[in-house]
Tab-separated table of C-alpha atoms and ligand atoms in Angstrom:
chain	number	residue	atom	x	y	z
A	1	MET	CA	-17.124	-0.676	-19.096
A	2	SER	CA	-17.818	2.127	-21.463
A	3	SER	CA	-20.578	3.957	-19.237
A	4	ARG	CA	-17.884	4.243	-16.389
A	5	VAL	CA	-15.507	5.725	-19.205
A	6	GLU	CA	-17.793	8.493	-19.842
A	7	SER	CA	-17.803	9.809	-16.274
A	8	ALA	CA	-16.542	13.216	-16.044
A	9	PHE	CA	-13.806	14.342	-14.136
A	10	ILE	CA	-14.438	14.541	-10.603
A	11	ASP	CA	-12.775	16.697	-7.816
A	12	HIS	CA	-10.906	14.353	-6.058
A	13	ARG	CA	-11.031	15.889	-2.295
A	14	SER	CA	-14.765	15.786	-1.901
A	15	GLU	CA	-15.029	12.410	-3.924
A	16	TRP	CA	-12.008	10.815	-1.963
A	17	ARG	CA	-13.413	11.587	1.303
A	18	ASP	CA	-16.799	10.083	0.384
A	19	LEU	CA	-15.346	7.180	-0.729
A	20	LYS	CA	-13.581	6.531	2.425
A	21	SER	CA	-16.660	7.321	4.440
A	22	GLU	CA	-18.571	4.487	3.098
A	23	PRO	CA	-17.336	0.936	3.316
A	24	LEU	CA	-16.420	-0.494	-0.087
A	25	VAL	CA	-17.571	-3.237	-1.964
A	26	LEU	CA	-15.112	-4.523	-4.440
A	27	PRO	CA	-15.611	-4.969	-7.359
A	28	SER	CA	-17.444	-1.897	-7.657
A	29	VAL	CA	-18.722	0.401	-10.508
A	30	SER	CA	-19.051	3.451	-8.310
A	31	ILE	CA	-15.348	4.395	-8.569
A	32	PRO	CA	-15.073	7.149	-10.722
A	33	THR	CA	-12.485	6.703	-13.837
A	34	ALA	CA	-11.059	10.239	-13.573
A	35	VAL	CA	-9.698	11.680	-10.339
A	36	ARG	CA	-7.734	14.779	-9.746
A	37	VAL	CA	-4.716	14.867	-7.634
A	38	SER	CA	-2.760	17.815	-6.152
A	39	ALA	CA	0.442	17.629	-7.675
A	40	ASN	CA	2.178	20.323	-5.479
A	41	LEU	CA	0.691	22.984	-3.193
A	42	LYS	CA	-0.895	24.905	-5.997
A	43	THR	CA	-1.686	22.416	-8.803
A	44	SER	CA	-3.977	19.548	-9.446
A	45	TYR	CA	-4.304	17.421	-12.449
A	46	PRO	CA	-6.647	14.577	-13.661
A	47	ILE	CA	-5.617	10.959	-13.657
A	48	VAL	CA	-7.943	9.407	-16.217
A	49	VAL	CA	-8.174	5.513	-16.196
A	50	GLY	CA	-9.549	4.449	-19.672
A	51	PRO	CA	-8.884	3.947	-23.291
A	52	VAL	CA	-5.726	6.152	-24.478
A	53	ASP	CA	-8.086	7.167	-27.404
A	54	ARG	CA	-9.835	9.673	-24.642
A	55	LEU	CA	-6.334	11.666	-24.979
A	56	THR	CA	-7.611	14.176	-27.665
A	57	GLU	CA	-10.917	14.860	-25.558
A	58	CYS	CA	-8.863	15.066	-22.304
A	59	VAL	CA	-6.192	17.404	-23.520
A	60	ALA	CA	-9.216	19.717	-24.989
A	61	ARG	CA	-10.833	19.647	-21.854
A	62	GLU	CA	-7.756	20.620	-19.715
A	63	ASP	CA	-7.205	23.345	-22.225
A	64	LEU	CA	-3.700	22.476	-22.839
A	65	PRO	CA	-1.900	23.911	-25.584
A	66	ARG	CA	-2.352	21.949	-28.980
A	67	ARG	CA	0.473	22.820	-31.349
A	68	HIS	CA	3.232	20.475	-30.998
A	69	ALA	CA	4.113	17.228	-29.020
A	70	VAL	CA	7.372	15.595	-28.184
A	71	VAL	CA	6.549	12.135	-27.813
A	72	VAL	CA	9.046	10.150	-25.805
A	73	SER	CA	8.896	6.339	-25.875
A	74	ASP	CA	11.158	3.321	-25.842
A	75	GLU	CA	11.518	0.660	-28.830
A	76	ASN	CA	9.677	-2.242	-27.214
A	77	VAL	CA	6.378	0.105	-26.182
A	78	TRP	CA	6.681	2.046	-29.730
A	79	SER	CA	7.097	-1.169	-31.743
A	80	ILE	CA	3.818	-2.254	-30.609
A	81	TYR	CA	1.630	1.023	-30.269
A	82	GLY	CA	3.603	3.477	-32.026
A	83	GLU	CA	1.624	3.859	-35.143
A	84	ARG	CA	-1.721	4.092	-32.958
A	85	ILE	CA	0.160	6.682	-30.840
A	86	TRP	CA	1.426	8.827	-33.616
A	87	LYS	CA	-1.857	8.929	-35.224
A	88	LEU	CA	-3.786	10.046	-31.703
A	89	GLY	CA	-0.826	12.352	-31.403
A	90	ARG	CA	-1.496	14.287	-34.681
A	91	ASP	CA	-5.330	14.377	-34.016
A	92	THR	CA	-4.442	15.556	-30.561
A	93	TRP	CA	-1.623	18.279	-31.360
A	94	GLY	CA	-1.387	18.637	-34.934
A	95	ARG	CA	2.363	18.068	-35.034
A	96	VAL	CA	4.074	15.108	-33.466
A	97	THR	CA	7.936	14.570	-32.920
A	98	SER	CA	8.793	11.107	-31.565
A	99	VAL	CA	11.821	10.233	-29.731
A	100	VAL	CA	12.184	6.642	-29.546
A	101	LEU	CA	15.012	5.351	-27.085
A	102	GLU	CA	16.289	2.060	-26.334
A	103	PRO	CA	14.445	0.078	-23.267
A	104	GLY	CA	16.026	-0.188	-19.999
A	105	GLU	CA	17.317	1.717	-16.945
A	106	GLY	CA	20.472	2.824	-18.697
A	107	MET	CA	18.225	5.612	-20.638
A	108	LYS	CA	17.690	7.288	-17.084
A	109	SER	CA	21.264	9.126	-17.704
A	110	ILE	CA	22.801	12.649	-18.185
A	111	GLU	CA	23.738	11.483	-21.721
A	112	LYS	CA	20.115	10.651	-22.561
A	113	LEU	CA	18.542	13.580	-20.850
A	114	SER	CA	20.987	16.157	-22.936
A	115	HIS	CA	19.988	13.851	-26.336
A	116	LEU	CA	16.279	14.798	-25.335
A	117	HIS	CA	17.209	18.444	-25.020
A	118	ASP	CA	18.899	18.307	-28.272
A	119	ARG	CA	16.235	16.845	-30.103
A	120	ALA	CA	13.743	19.303	-28.559
A	121	PHE	CA	15.684	22.139	-29.913
A	122	ASP	CA	16.174	20.876	-33.144
A	123	GLU	CA	12.624	20.391	-33.674
A	124	GLY	CA	11.910	24.132	-32.743
A	125	ILE	CA	10.087	23.762	-29.310
A	126	ASP	CA	8.521	26.693	-27.721
A	127	ARG	CA	6.569	27.075	-24.366
A	128	ASP	CA	3.427	25.597	-25.902
A	129	THR	CA	5.108	21.965	-26.670
A	130	THR	CA	4.045	19.185	-24.921
A	131	VAL	CA	6.395	16.425	-23.770
A	132	VAL	CA	4.390	13.021	-23.720
A	133	ALA	CA	6.026	10.609	-21.617
A	134	PHE	CA	4.722	7.156	-23.675
A	135	GLY	CA	6.175	4.158	-21.784
A	136	GLY	CA	7.120	2.414	-18.535
A	137	GLY	CA	8.681	4.223	-15.199
A	138	VAL	CA	12.060	4.666	-17.193
A	139	ILE	CA	10.498	6.745	-19.793
A	140	GLY	CA	8.351	8.607	-17.466
A	141	ASP	CA	10.961	9.593	-15.050
A	142	LEU	CA	13.676	10.607	-17.933
A	143	ALA	CA	10.926	12.651	-20.196
A	144	GLY	CA	9.448	13.973	-16.929
A	145	PHE	CA	12.823	15.542	-16.140
A	146	ALA	CA	13.370	16.750	-19.541
A	147	ALA	CA	10.052	18.505	-19.516
A	148	ALA	CA	10.747	19.929	-16.182
A	149	THR	CA	14.224	21.558	-17.554
A	150	LEU	CA	13.261	22.300	-20.938
A	151	LEU	CA	12.431	26.217	-21.017
A	152	ARG	CA	11.908	26.063	-17.423
A	153	GLY	CA	9.067	23.750	-17.686
A	154	LEU	CA	7.093	22.507	-20.617
A	155	PRO	CA	3.624	21.114	-20.238
A	156	LEU	CA	3.949	17.114	-19.532
A	157	VAL	CA	1.485	14.333	-20.108
A	158	HIS	CA	1.974	10.977	-18.855
A	159	VAL	CA	0.739	7.892	-20.718
A	160	PRO	CA	1.917	5.256	-18.448
A	161	THR	CA	2.118	1.564	-20.242
A	162	SER	CA	3.771	-0.553	-17.614
A	163	LEU	CA	2.025	-1.506	-14.343
A	164	ILE	CA	4.594	0.132	-12.208
A	165	ALA	CA	4.427	3.498	-13.997
A	166	GLN	CA	0.296	3.266	-14.218
A	167	VAL	CA	0.203	2.573	-10.374
A	168	ASP	CA	3.431	4.288	-9.110
A	169	SER	CA	5.728	6.377	-11.190
A	170	SER	CA	3.162	8.347	-12.960
A	171	ILE	CA	1.509	9.596	-9.804
A	172	GLY	CA	3.304	12.339	-7.579
A	173	GLY	CA	5.578	14.106	-9.807
A	174	LYS	CA	9.006	12.608	-8.998
A	175	THR	CA	11.016	12.904	-12.147
A	176	GLY	CA	14.648	12.349	-12.496
A	177	ILE	CA	17.927	10.428	-13.839
A	178	ASN	CA	20.527	8.278	-12.316
A	179	HIS	CA	24.011	9.266	-11.425
A	180	PRO	CA	27.236	7.121	-10.637
A	181	ALA	CA	26.595	7.810	-7.127
A	182	GLY	CA	23.346	6.192	-7.174
A	183	LYS	CA	19.750	5.784	-8.464
A	184	ASN	CA	17.263	8.886	-8.867
A	185	LEU	CA	19.820	11.219	-7.538
A	186	ILE	CA	19.367	13.889	-10.078
A	187	GLY	CA	15.690	15.028	-10.516
A	188	SER	CA	12.935	17.375	-9.357
A	189	PHE	CA	9.316	17.341	-8.254
A	190	TYR	CA	7.395	18.289	-11.532
A	191	ALA	CA	3.557	17.446	-12.038
A	192	PRO	CA	2.071	16.589	-15.057
A	193	ARG	CA	-0.918	18.610	-16.741
A	194	LEU	CA	-2.597	15.192	-17.268
A	195	VAL	CA	-2.158	11.253	-16.854
A	196	VAL	CA	-4.015	8.858	-19.162
A	197	THR	CA	-3.768	5.459	-17.927
A	198	ASP	CA	-5.320	2.746	-20.366
A	199	PRO	CA	-5.327	-0.731	-18.639
A	200	GLY	CA	-5.383	-2.489	-22.195
A	201	PHE	CA	-1.494	-1.632	-22.462
A	202	LEU	CA	-0.980	-4.207	-19.766
A	203	GLN	CA	-1.959	-7.065	-22.214
A	204	THR	CA	1.378	-6.874	-23.725
A	205	LEU	CA	3.483	-6.389	-20.598
A	206	PRO	CA	6.140	-9.171	-20.261
A	207	ASP	CA	5.066	-11.430	-17.424
A	208	ARG	CA	8.078	-10.825	-15.187
A	209	GLU	CA	7.142	-6.886	-15.576
A	210	PHE	CA	3.816	-7.544	-14.885
A	211	GLY	CA	4.666	-9.378	-11.646
A	212	SER	CA	6.971	-6.878	-10.510
A	213	GLY	CA	4.053	-4.080	-10.937
A	214	LEU	CA	1.807	-6.598	-8.782
A	215	ALA	CA	4.197	-6.368	-6.038
A	216	GLU	CA	3.573	-2.406	-5.791
A	217	VAL	CA	-0.192	-2.911	-6.214
A	218	VAL	CA	-0.200	-5.319	-3.372
A	219	LYS	CA	1.834	-2.784	-1.356
A	220	HIS	CA	-0.476	-0.132	-1.604
A	221	ALA	CA	-3.318	-2.243	-0.541
A	222	LEU	CA	-1.298	-3.454	2.516
A	223	ILE	CA	-0.389	0.110	3.542
A	224	ALA	CA	-3.799	1.772	3.096
A	225	ASP	CA	-6.655	-0.260	1.445
A	226	GLU	CA	-7.616	-3.552	3.275
A	227	ALA	CA	-10.684	-4.023	0.886
A	228	LEU	CA	-8.337	-3.674	-2.043
A	229	ALA	CA	-6.242	-6.530	-0.152
A	230	VAL	CA	-9.192	-8.903	0.214
A	231	TRP	CA	-10.470	-8.329	-3.121
A	232	MET	CA	-6.935	-9.118	-4.847
A	233	LEU	CA	-6.742	-12.433	-2.800
A	234	ASP	CA	-10.192	-13.165	-4.113
A	235	ASN	CA	-9.459	-12.370	-7.541
A	236	TRP	CA	-6.031	-13.533	-7.735
A	237	THR	CA	-6.428	-15.730	-10.865
A	238	SER	CA	-8.295	-13.218	-12.833
A	239	ILE	CA	-5.382	-10.781	-12.185
A	240	LEU	CA	-2.996	-12.981	-13.174
A	241	GLU	CA	-4.883	-13.825	-16.575
A	242	ARG	CA	-5.102	-9.962	-16.851
A	243	ASP	CA	-8.772	-10.044	-17.329
A	244	SER	CA	-9.530	-6.430	-18.465
A	245	ASP	CA	-12.364	-5.371	-16.251
A	246	VAL	CA	-10.362	-6.888	-13.061
A	247	LEU	CA	-7.255	-4.970	-14.151
A	248	HIS	CA	-9.409	-1.809	-14.378
A	249	ILE	CA	-10.589	-1.982	-10.848
A	250	MET	CA	-7.235	-2.955	-9.452
A	251	LEU	CA	-5.684	0.098	-11.176
A	252	GLU	CA	-8.389	2.494	-10.046
A	253	ARG	CA	-8.137	1.195	-6.243
A	254	ALA	CA	-4.229	1.228	-6.235
A	255	ILE	CA	-3.894	4.583	-7.815
A	256	ARG	CA	-6.279	6.214	-5.285
A	257	VAL	CA	-3.973	4.853	-2.619
A	258	LYS	CA	-0.932	6.279	-4.290
A	259	ILE	CA	-2.817	9.610	-4.783
A	260	ASP	CA	-4.019	9.850	-1.109
A	261	VAL	CA	-0.789	9.249	0.194
A	262	VAL	CA	1.092	11.830	-1.935
A	263	GLU	CA	-1.715	14.404	-1.325
A	264	LYS	CA	-0.908	14.134	2.268
A	265	ASP	CA	2.620	14.255	1.952
A	266	VAL	CA	3.658	16.012	-1.517
A	267	LEU	CA	7.376	16.459	-0.728
A	268	GLU	CA	8.006	13.340	1.174
A	269	HIS	CA	8.592	14.495	4.665
A	270	GLY	CA	6.426	12.019	6.497
A	271	GLN	CA	3.324	9.827	5.153
A	272	ARG	CA	4.920	8.992	1.976
A	273	ALA	CA	7.569	6.899	3.723
A	274	PHE	CA	4.714	4.263	3.804
A	275	LEU	CA	5.366	3.580	0.347
A	276	ASN	CA	8.581	2.321	1.395
A	277	PHE	CA	6.821	-0.629	2.727
A	278	GLY	CA	8.797	-3.531	1.853
A	279	HIS	CA	11.799	-1.542	0.230
A	280	THR	CA	14.340	-1.247	3.258
A	281	PHE	CA	14.710	-5.194	2.840
A	282	GLY	CA	13.991	-4.791	-1.214
A	283	HIS	CA	16.876	-2.230	-1.501
A	284	ALA	CA	19.331	-4.678	0.357
A	285	ILE	CA	18.216	-7.570	-1.854
A	286	GLU	CA	18.751	-5.906	-4.955
A	287	LYS	CA	22.208	-4.904	-3.880
A	288	VAL	CA	23.198	-8.077	-2.367
A	289	ALA	CA	21.994	-10.206	-5.183
A	290	GLY	CA	23.726	-7.809	-7.707
A	291	TYR	CA	21.593	-5.052	-9.403
A	292	GLY	CA	19.356	-6.715	-12.082
A	293	ALA	CA	19.179	-10.329	-10.633
A	294	PHE	CA	15.911	-9.512	-8.829
A	295	THR	CA	13.767	-7.076	-10.597
A	296	HIS	CA	12.862	-4.153	-8.178
A	297	GLY	CA	9.371	-5.512	-7.686
A	298	GLU	CA	10.582	-9.088	-7.034
A	299	ALA	CA	13.077	-7.675	-4.197
A	300	VAL	CA	10.146	-5.832	-3.113
A	301	SER	CA	7.958	-8.688	-2.988
A	302	VAL	CA	10.561	-10.612	-0.812
A	303	GLY	CA	11.027	-7.640	1.267
A	304	MET	CA	7.295	-7.296	2.027
A	305	ARG	CA	7.557	-10.952	3.328
A	306	ALA	CA	9.968	-9.857	5.890
A	307	ALA	CA	8.015	-6.756	6.548
A	308	VAL	CA	5.063	-8.696	7.312
A	309	HIS	CA	6.817	-11.027	9.687
A	310	LEU	CA	8.402	-8.047	11.408
A	311	SER	CA	4.772	-6.520	11.506
A	312	ALA	CA	3.491	-9.754	12.983
A	313	ARG	CA	6.279	-10.051	15.658
A	314	ARG	CA	5.406	-6.319	16.710
A	315	ALA	CA	1.523	-6.708	16.839
A	316	PRO	CA	1.090	-10.308	17.912
A	317	GLU	CA	-2.811	-9.786	18.191
A	318	ALA	CA	-3.357	-8.498	14.771
A	319	ASP	CA	-4.377	-11.009	11.931
A	320	PHE	CA	-1.837	-10.698	9.162
A	321	GLU	CA	-2.981	-13.857	7.318
A	322	ILE	CA	-4.536	-11.838	4.037
A	323	ALA	CA	-1.091	-10.005	4.034
A	324	ARG	CA	0.843	-13.276	4.224
A	325	ALA	CA	-1.438	-14.804	1.583
A	326	LEU	CA	-0.820	-12.122	-1.102
A	327	VAL	CA	3.003	-11.587	-0.479
A	328	SER	CA	3.616	-15.300	-0.847
A	329	ARG	CA	1.429	-15.356	-4.161
A	330	LEU	CA	3.729	-12.697	-5.809
A	331	PRO	CA	5.924	-14.283	-8.419
A	332	VAL	CA	9.639	-14.165	-7.754
A	333	LEU	CA	11.948	-15.718	-10.504
A	334	PRO	CA	15.049	-16.034	-8.522
A	335	ASP	CA	15.527	-18.215	-5.370
A	336	PRO	CA	15.652	-15.946	-2.431
A	337	ALA	CA	16.900	-18.710	-0.274
A	338	THR	CA	20.408	-18.057	-1.636
A	339	LEU	CA	20.699	-14.702	-0.251
A	340	ASP	CA	22.883	-14.304	2.349
A	341	THR	CA	21.220	-13.000	5.750
A	342	ASP	CA	24.168	-11.371	7.120
A	343	ALA	CA	25.075	-9.597	3.950
A	344	LEU	CA	21.470	-8.471	3.864
A	345	ILE	CA	21.565	-7.013	7.430
A	346	ASP	CA	24.875	-5.234	6.446
A	347	ALA	CA	23.480	-3.759	3.209
A	348	MET	CA	20.482	-2.303	5.037
A	349	LYS	CA	22.784	-0.081	7.536
A	350	VAL	CA	23.498	1.870	4.363
A	351	ASP	CA	20.166	1.984	2.682
A	352	LYS	CA	19.685	5.456	1.350
A	353	LYS	CA	16.456	5.681	2.797
A	354	ALA	CA	18.114	5.119	6.604
A	355	ARG	CA	18.170	8.200	8.426
A	356	ALA	CA	21.090	9.390	10.692
A	357	GLY	CA	22.577	5.887	11.461
A	358	THR	CA	19.243	4.391	12.112
A	359	VAL	CA	17.374	2.051	10.013
A	360	ARG	CA	13.765	2.816	9.069
A	361	PHE	CA	11.302	0.066	8.724
A	362	VAL	CA	7.675	0.330	7.455
A	363	VAL	CA	5.294	-2.078	9.386
A	364	LEU	CA	1.787	-2.736	9.273
A	365	ASP	CA	-0.334	-2.415	12.716
A	366	VAL	CA	-3.020	-4.020	10.693
A	367	VAL	CA	-3.628	-4.618	7.206
A	368	GLY	CA	-4.279	-1.477	5.513
A	369	ARG	CA	-2.592	0.721	8.173
A	370	ALA	CA	1.106	1.163	8.302
A	371	ARG	CA	3.494	2.925	10.525
A	372	VAL	CA	7.537	3.662	10.327
A	373	ILE	CA	9.686	2.300	13.046
A	374	ASP	CA	13.461	2.664	13.564
A	375	ASP	CA	14.025	0.553	16.843
A	376	VAL	CA	14.308	-3.119	15.123
A	377	GLU	CA	16.513	-5.226	16.742
A	378	VAL	CA	19.073	-7.182	14.570
A	379	ASP	CA	17.421	-10.520	15.916
A	380	ALA	CA	13.976	-9.694	14.735
A	381	LEU	CA	15.516	-8.443	11.238
A	382	ARG	CA	17.286	-12.031	11.032
A	383	ALA	CA	14.159	-13.732	11.738
A	384	ALA	CA	12.296	-11.601	9.364
A	385	ILE	CA	14.728	-12.318	6.456
A	386	ASP	CA	14.767	-16.084	7.203
A	387	TYR	CA	11.088	-16.193	6.910
A	388	ALA	CA	11.057	-14.436	3.636
A	389	LYS	CA	13.625	-16.365	2.048
A	390	THR	CA	11.346	-19.466	2.299
A	391	ALA	CA	7.870	-18.041	2.634
B	1	NAD	N1	8.993	8.621	-10.266
B	1	NAD	C1	8.439	7.579	-9.358
B	1	NAD	O1	7.811	7.989	-8.433
B	1	NAD	C2	8.813	6.435	-9.695
B	1	NAD	C3	8.339	5.267	-8.972
B	1	NAD	C4	8.646	4.050	-8.969
B	1	NAD	C5	9.469	3.723	-10.027
B	1	NAD	N2	10.073	4.794	-10.781
B	1	NAD	C6	11.171	4.395	-11.961
B	1	NAD	O2	10.642	3.598	-12.689
B	1	NAD	C7	11.475	2.837	-13.289
B	1	NAD	C8	11.027	1.275	-13.537
B	1	NAD	O3	9.766	1.378	-14.037
B	1	NAD	P1	9.306	0.100	-15.169
B	1	NAD	O4	9.090	-0.967	-14.195
B	1	NAD	O5	7.886	0.473	-15.857
B	1	NAD	O6	10.454	0.081	-16.031
B	1	NAD	P2	10.728	0.311	-17.699
B	1	NAD	O7	10.196	1.523	-18.279
B	1	NAD	O8	12.104	-0.288	-17.942
B	1	NAD	O9	9.356	-0.737	-18.384
B	1	NAD	C9	9.822	-2.168	-17.950
B	1	NAD	C10	9.745	-2.940	-19.433
B	1	NAD	O10	8.699	-3.218	-19.894
B	1	NAD	C11	8.621	-2.673	-21.310
B	1	NAD	N3	7.218	-2.022	-21.485
B	1	NAD	C12	6.511	-1.057	-20.770
B	1	NAD	N4	5.162	-1.014	-21.188
B	1	NAD	C13	5.120	-2.155	-21.957
B	1	NAD	C14	3.863	-2.509	-22.711
B	1	NAD	N5	2.548	-2.052	-22.436
B	1	NAD	N6	4.137	-3.723	-23.475
B	1	NAD	C15	5.463	-4.305	-23.651
B	1	NAD	N7	6.352	-3.771	-22.987
B	1	NAD	C16	6.355	-2.643	-22.280
B	1	NAD	C17	9.390	-1.536	-21.508
B	1	NAD	O11	10.189	-1.308	-22.688
B	1	NAD	C18	10.692	-2.422	-20.676
B	1	NAD	O12	11.527	-3.234	-21.286
B	1	NAD	C19	12.614	2.882	-12.780
B	1	NAD	O13	13.646	3.485	-12.991
B	1	NAD	C20	12.103	3.478	-11.334
B	1	NAD	O14	13.318	4.202	-10.534
B	1	NAD	C21	9.870	5.860	-10.557
B	2	ZN	ZN1	9.109	0.220	-5.450
């Protein structure tokens, strides 16, 4: 592993093209450990997959200010890694302020944002203060938005610790908080200057959170990386056992899918919609079951079962066996069979991603290639949901 970790930053543009033009055999050590991604039309930033101890070197290499860091985390993560990150922060920035919040979605609130602002000013921040988001997607979204809003934008470094944060929320620059009117309704696109993703953090992630993150990895494979899908199926047991080499490879591949999609559609006008595969169903499941009953990832897992069924109905000649096998293996704790099909169909009409009265679904043409459709008949929806409830 160490020789791969040494690899220098690589300009993503040429590298990504090269990777796609050659057939890829997994597992492969030819995948670089660091890639750069366009964060918006002007910026790019490295995503480094490797031990978090590389933070100091990466910050220096990126020529980021090294005077003061405000590290935002949650109690779960900080109780395990706080001491180590504190020391690393001191080595990297000299001065560290830690702000440790309670865990959970409730932290993505205007009150907690305001609390972060207050703490930051109490600590005498200036334009050279770096905000470090050290935790899962909740911390990433909240601390990212705080960084975007403090002094009209402070340097932001993501150190994601959950699987969802590592393959999804730390990439693409979406930050924000919730509003009583809905989730993620207040926020901005704000790019980090650096992302350091350490697969080692996944060893302490609770099983249910790990399973939820796997749903997004499977999603990435199904919409854009058939080789990853096949490889995941072959390595399923090692993935669940959290074999560190296997996780490293899986993360790099899944991250690359997200980078590719985001690069093509930074501001979410088109292709980024593919990332909603399984999500039209998934959002309906979260709502109908009552928020919190299914984790987001579990709802998306069941949603992807429905989406695969829908895909097979529209492309009967295509082979979806790999997709079916993967989505049915994803762990889902609550029993989807108890969900009411009609209630789900009703809920989908008001899905926030729906456009002008038409419900949009992402389907697969084949494993690894997605498409958005908006002409799904209710019969097909019903059949897809019924399949998903027992698959
Ligand atoms: N910005 C985006 O593009 C984007 C994309 C996807 C999701 N999100 C957001 O991300 C959030 C969900 O992210 P999440 O699932 O990471 O939630 P989370 O941040 O609540 O983390 C899940 C749980 O795991 C714990 N945890 C995290 N890392 C750990 C570790 N290494 N060891 C032990 N425990 C650990 C956390 O304390 C928490 O209890 C949602 O708010 C969602 O809206 C944002
Ligand atoms: Zn999702």
